Coordinates of C-alpha atoms in Angstrom, one line a residue:
X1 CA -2.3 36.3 -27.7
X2 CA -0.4 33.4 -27.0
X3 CA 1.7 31.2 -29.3
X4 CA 0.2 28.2 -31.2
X5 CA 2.2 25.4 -29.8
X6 CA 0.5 22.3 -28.5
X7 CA -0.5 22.4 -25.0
X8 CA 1.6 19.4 -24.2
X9 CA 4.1 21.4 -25.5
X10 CA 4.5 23.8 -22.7
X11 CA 2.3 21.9 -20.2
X12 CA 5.1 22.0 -16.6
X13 CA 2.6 20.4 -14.1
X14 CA 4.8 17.7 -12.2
X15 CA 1.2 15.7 -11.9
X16 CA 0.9 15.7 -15.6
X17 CA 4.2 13.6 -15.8
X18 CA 3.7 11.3 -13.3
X19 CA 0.5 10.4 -14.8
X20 CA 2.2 9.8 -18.0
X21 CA 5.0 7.5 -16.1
X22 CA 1.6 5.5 -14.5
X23 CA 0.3 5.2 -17.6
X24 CA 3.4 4.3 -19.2
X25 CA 4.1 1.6 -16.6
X26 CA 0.9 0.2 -16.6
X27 CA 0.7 0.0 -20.5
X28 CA 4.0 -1.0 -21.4
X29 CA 6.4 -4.2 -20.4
X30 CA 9.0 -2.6 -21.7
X31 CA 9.0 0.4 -19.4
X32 CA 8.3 -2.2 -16.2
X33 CA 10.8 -4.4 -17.0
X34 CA 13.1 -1.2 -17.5
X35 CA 11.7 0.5 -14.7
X36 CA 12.6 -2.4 -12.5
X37 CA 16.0 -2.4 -13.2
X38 CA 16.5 1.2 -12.6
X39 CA 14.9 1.0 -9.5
X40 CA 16.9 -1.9 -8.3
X41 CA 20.6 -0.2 -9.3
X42 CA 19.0 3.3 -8.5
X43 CA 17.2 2.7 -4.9
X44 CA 18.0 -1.5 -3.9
X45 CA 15.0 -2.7 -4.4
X46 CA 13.1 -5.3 -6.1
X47 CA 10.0 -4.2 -8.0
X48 CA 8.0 -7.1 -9.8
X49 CA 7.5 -6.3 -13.6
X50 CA 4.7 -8.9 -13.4
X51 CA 3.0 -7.8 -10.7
X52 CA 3.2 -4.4 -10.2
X53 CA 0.5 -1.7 -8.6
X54 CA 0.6 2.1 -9.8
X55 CA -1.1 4.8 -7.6
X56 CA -0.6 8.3 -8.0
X57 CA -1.1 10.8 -5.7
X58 CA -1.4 8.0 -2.5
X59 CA -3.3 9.5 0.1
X60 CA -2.6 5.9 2.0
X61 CA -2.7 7.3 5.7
X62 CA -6.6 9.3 5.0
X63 CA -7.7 6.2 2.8
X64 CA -7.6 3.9 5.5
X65 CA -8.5 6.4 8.1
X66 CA -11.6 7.0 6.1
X67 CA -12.4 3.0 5.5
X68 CA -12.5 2.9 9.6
X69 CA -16.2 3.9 9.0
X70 CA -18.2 6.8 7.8
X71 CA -18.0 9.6 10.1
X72 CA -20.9 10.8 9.8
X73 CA -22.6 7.8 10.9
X74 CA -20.0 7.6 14.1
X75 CA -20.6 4.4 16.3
X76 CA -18.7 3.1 19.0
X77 CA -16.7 0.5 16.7
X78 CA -15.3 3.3 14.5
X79 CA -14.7 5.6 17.7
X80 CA -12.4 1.9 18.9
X81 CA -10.9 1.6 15.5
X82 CA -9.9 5.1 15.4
X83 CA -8.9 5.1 18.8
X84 CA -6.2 1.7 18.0
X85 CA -4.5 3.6 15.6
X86 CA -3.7 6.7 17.6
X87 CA -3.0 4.4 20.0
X88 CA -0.1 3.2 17.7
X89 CA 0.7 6.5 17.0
X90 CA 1.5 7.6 20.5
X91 CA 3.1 4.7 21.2
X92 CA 5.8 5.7 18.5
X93 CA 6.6 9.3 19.6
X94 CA 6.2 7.8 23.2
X95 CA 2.5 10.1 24.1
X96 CA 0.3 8.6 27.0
X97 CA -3.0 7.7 25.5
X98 CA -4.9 10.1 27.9
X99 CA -3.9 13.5 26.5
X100 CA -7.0 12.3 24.1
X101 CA -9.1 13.2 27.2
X102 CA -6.8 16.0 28.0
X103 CA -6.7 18.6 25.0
X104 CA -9.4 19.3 22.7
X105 CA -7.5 19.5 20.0
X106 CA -7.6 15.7 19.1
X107 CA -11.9 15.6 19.4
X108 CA -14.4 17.4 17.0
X109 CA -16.9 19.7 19.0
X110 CA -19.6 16.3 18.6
X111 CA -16.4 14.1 20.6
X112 CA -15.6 12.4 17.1
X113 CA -12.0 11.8 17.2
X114 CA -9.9 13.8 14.5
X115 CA -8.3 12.6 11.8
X116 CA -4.6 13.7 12.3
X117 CA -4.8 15.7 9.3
X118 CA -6.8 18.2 11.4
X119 CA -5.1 18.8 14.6
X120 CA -4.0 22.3 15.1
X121 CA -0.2 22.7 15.3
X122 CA -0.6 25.6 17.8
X123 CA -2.9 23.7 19.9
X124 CA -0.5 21.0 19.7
X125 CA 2.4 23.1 20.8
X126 CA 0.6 24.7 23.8
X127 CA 0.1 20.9 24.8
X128 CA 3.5 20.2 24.7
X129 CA 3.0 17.8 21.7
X130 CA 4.7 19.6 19.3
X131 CA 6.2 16.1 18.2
X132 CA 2.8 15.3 16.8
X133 CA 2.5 17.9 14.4
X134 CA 4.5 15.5 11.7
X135 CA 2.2 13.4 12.0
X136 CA -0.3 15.5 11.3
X137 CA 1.9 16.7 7.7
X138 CA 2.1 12.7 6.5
X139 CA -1.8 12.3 7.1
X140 CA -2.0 15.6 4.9
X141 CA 1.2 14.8 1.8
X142 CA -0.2 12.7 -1.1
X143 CA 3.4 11.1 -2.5
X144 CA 3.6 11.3 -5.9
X145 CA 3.8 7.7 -7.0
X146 CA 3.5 4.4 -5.1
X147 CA 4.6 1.0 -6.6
X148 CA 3.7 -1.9 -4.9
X149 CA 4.7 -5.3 -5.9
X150 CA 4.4 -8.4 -3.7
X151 CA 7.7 -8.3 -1.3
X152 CA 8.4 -4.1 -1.9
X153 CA 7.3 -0.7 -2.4
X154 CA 8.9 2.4 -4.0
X155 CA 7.6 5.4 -2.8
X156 CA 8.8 8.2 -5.5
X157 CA 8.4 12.1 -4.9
X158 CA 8.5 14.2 -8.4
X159 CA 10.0 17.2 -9.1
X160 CA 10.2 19.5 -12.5
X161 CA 10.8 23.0 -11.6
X162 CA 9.8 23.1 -7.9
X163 CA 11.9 22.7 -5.7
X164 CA 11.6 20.8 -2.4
X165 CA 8.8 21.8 -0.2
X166 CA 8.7 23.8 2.8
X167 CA 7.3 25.8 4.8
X168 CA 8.9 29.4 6.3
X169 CA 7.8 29.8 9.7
X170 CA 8.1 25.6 10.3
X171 CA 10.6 22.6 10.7
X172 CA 8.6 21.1 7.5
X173 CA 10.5 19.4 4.5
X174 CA 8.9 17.5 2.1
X175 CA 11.3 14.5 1.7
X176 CA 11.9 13.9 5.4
X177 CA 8.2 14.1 5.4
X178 CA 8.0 11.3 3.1
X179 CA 10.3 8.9 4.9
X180 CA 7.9 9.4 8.1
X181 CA 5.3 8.3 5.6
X182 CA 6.7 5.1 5.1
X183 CA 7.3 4.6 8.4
X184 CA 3.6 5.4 9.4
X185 CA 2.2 3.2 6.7
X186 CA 4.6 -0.3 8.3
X187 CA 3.3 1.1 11.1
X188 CA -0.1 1.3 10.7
X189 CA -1.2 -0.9 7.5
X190 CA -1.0 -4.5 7.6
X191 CA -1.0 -4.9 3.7
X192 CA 2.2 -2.5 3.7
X193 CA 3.9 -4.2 7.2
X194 CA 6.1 -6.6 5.9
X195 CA 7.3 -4.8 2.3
X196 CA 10.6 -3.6 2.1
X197 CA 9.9 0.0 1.5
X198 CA 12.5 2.5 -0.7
X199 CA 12.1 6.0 -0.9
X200 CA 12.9 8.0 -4.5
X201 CA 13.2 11.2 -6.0
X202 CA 12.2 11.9 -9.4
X203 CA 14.0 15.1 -10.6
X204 CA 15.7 16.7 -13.7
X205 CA 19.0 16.2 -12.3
X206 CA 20.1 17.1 -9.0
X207 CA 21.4 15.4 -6.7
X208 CA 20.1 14.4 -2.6
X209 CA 22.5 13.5 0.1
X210 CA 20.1 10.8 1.7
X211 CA 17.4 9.8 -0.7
X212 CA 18.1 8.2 -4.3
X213 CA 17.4 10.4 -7.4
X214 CA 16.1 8.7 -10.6
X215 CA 15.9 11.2 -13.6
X216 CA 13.7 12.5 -15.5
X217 CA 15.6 11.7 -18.4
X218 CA 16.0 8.0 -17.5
X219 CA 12.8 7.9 -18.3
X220 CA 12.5 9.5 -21.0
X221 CA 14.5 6.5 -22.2
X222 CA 12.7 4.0 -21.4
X223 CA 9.5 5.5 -22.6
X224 CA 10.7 6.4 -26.2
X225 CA 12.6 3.2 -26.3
X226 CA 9.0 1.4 -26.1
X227 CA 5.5 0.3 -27.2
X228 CA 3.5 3.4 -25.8
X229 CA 1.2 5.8 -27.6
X230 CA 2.3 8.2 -30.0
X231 CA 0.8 11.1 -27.2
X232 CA 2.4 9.5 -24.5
X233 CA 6.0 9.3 -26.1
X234 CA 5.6 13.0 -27.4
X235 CA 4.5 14.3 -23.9
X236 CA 6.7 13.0 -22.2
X237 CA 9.7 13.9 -24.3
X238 CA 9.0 17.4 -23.4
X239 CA 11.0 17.1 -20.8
X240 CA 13.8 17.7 -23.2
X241 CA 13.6 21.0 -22.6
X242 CA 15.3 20.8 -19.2
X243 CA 18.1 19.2 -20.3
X244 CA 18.5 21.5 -23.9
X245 CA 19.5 24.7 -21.9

């Protein structure tokens, strides 16, 4: 049998905690206010307390994909819509807009043009496009957090015990993954073009050599040093057990 502790006692889901620093943010001045000020010493950039967005998990790159049009109802405006932003895709990594005729692998079996999050990498490579599979692992990530305030974005990936991910048998990492992301979204979403955009790394304690860390126990400050729930505050000083050992 196991132990009778609470379950937010021993709860390590990474998810968990970043919903408790949405909810925190969203709920508290305090935190915001705080929040902004780490985030300006931590990654230079200006976050507005006042008017500040909070998504978690921000599938940005599908999302819009998706409000192209439904796809099962496919009509020659989505087939143009979808067609303007691979166009802006292959512009970037310098592809002739023809290869879509070329190789099956960007067209359903119906001629529905995929959603990068579909191509096949091996297909890709046997093309000689083997630069597009990135693209193809930003339509797929889901960053942690996203903050949006009018002039700037913070785009934070959260650790707790893993570690960066990878794959073995591929040139993936998860944090230069997320820096394409930001450059696909000014790329490809008008209400994201002109934001400065700053990239973050949530963690326990250690350290990157190109992306700012903000730590977890930073925010464990500002959280217990505010207004927030009782369960909040509680749950998200479990974190305290990273830093006890």
């Amino acid at each position: 049998m196991f132990n009778d502790k609470n379950y937010s006692e021993v709860n390590r889901e990474e998810r968990f905690f970043c919903f408790l620093l949405g909810h925190a943010l969203l709920m508290s001045q305090q935190v915001r206010f705080g929040f902004a000020e780490l985030a300006r010493k931590k990654c230079n950039v200006v976050l507005d307390p006042d008017n500040l967005e909070v998504y978690v998990e921000a599938a940005a790159l599908r999302d819009y994909w998706r409000d192209l049009g439904d796809p099962v109802k496919y009509t020659d405006e989505i087939h143009n819509s979808r067609l303007s932003v691979l166009k802006l895709i292959f512009e970037k990594y310098d592809v002739p807009l023809d290869v879509l005729d070329k190789y099956e692998v960007f067209k359903t079996s119906t001629n529905k043009l995929w959603n990068p999050n579909h191509w096949n990498e091996k297909a890709l490579e046997e093309a000689g496009l083997g630069r597009l599979i990135e693209v193809k692992w930003a339509f797929n990530a889901k960053p942690d957090i996203l903050l949006i305030s009018p002039e700037s974005m913070l785009v934070i990936e959260a650790k707790v015990e893993s570690p960066e991910g990878c794959k073995a048998d591929a040139e993936y990492k998860q944090f230069q993954t997320q820096q394409l992301i930001g450059e696909l979204w000014q790329l490809l979403i008008p209400q994201f073009k002109n934001k400065k955009l700053a990239n973050a790394i949530l963690n326990v304690s250690s350290t990157h050599e190109s992306i700012p860390v903000i730590k977890w126990s930073e925010i464990m400050t500002l959280v217990d040093n505010s207004e927030v729930d009782v369960f909040t505050r509680s749950a998200m000083m479990q974190l305290n057990r990273y830093y006890s050992k």
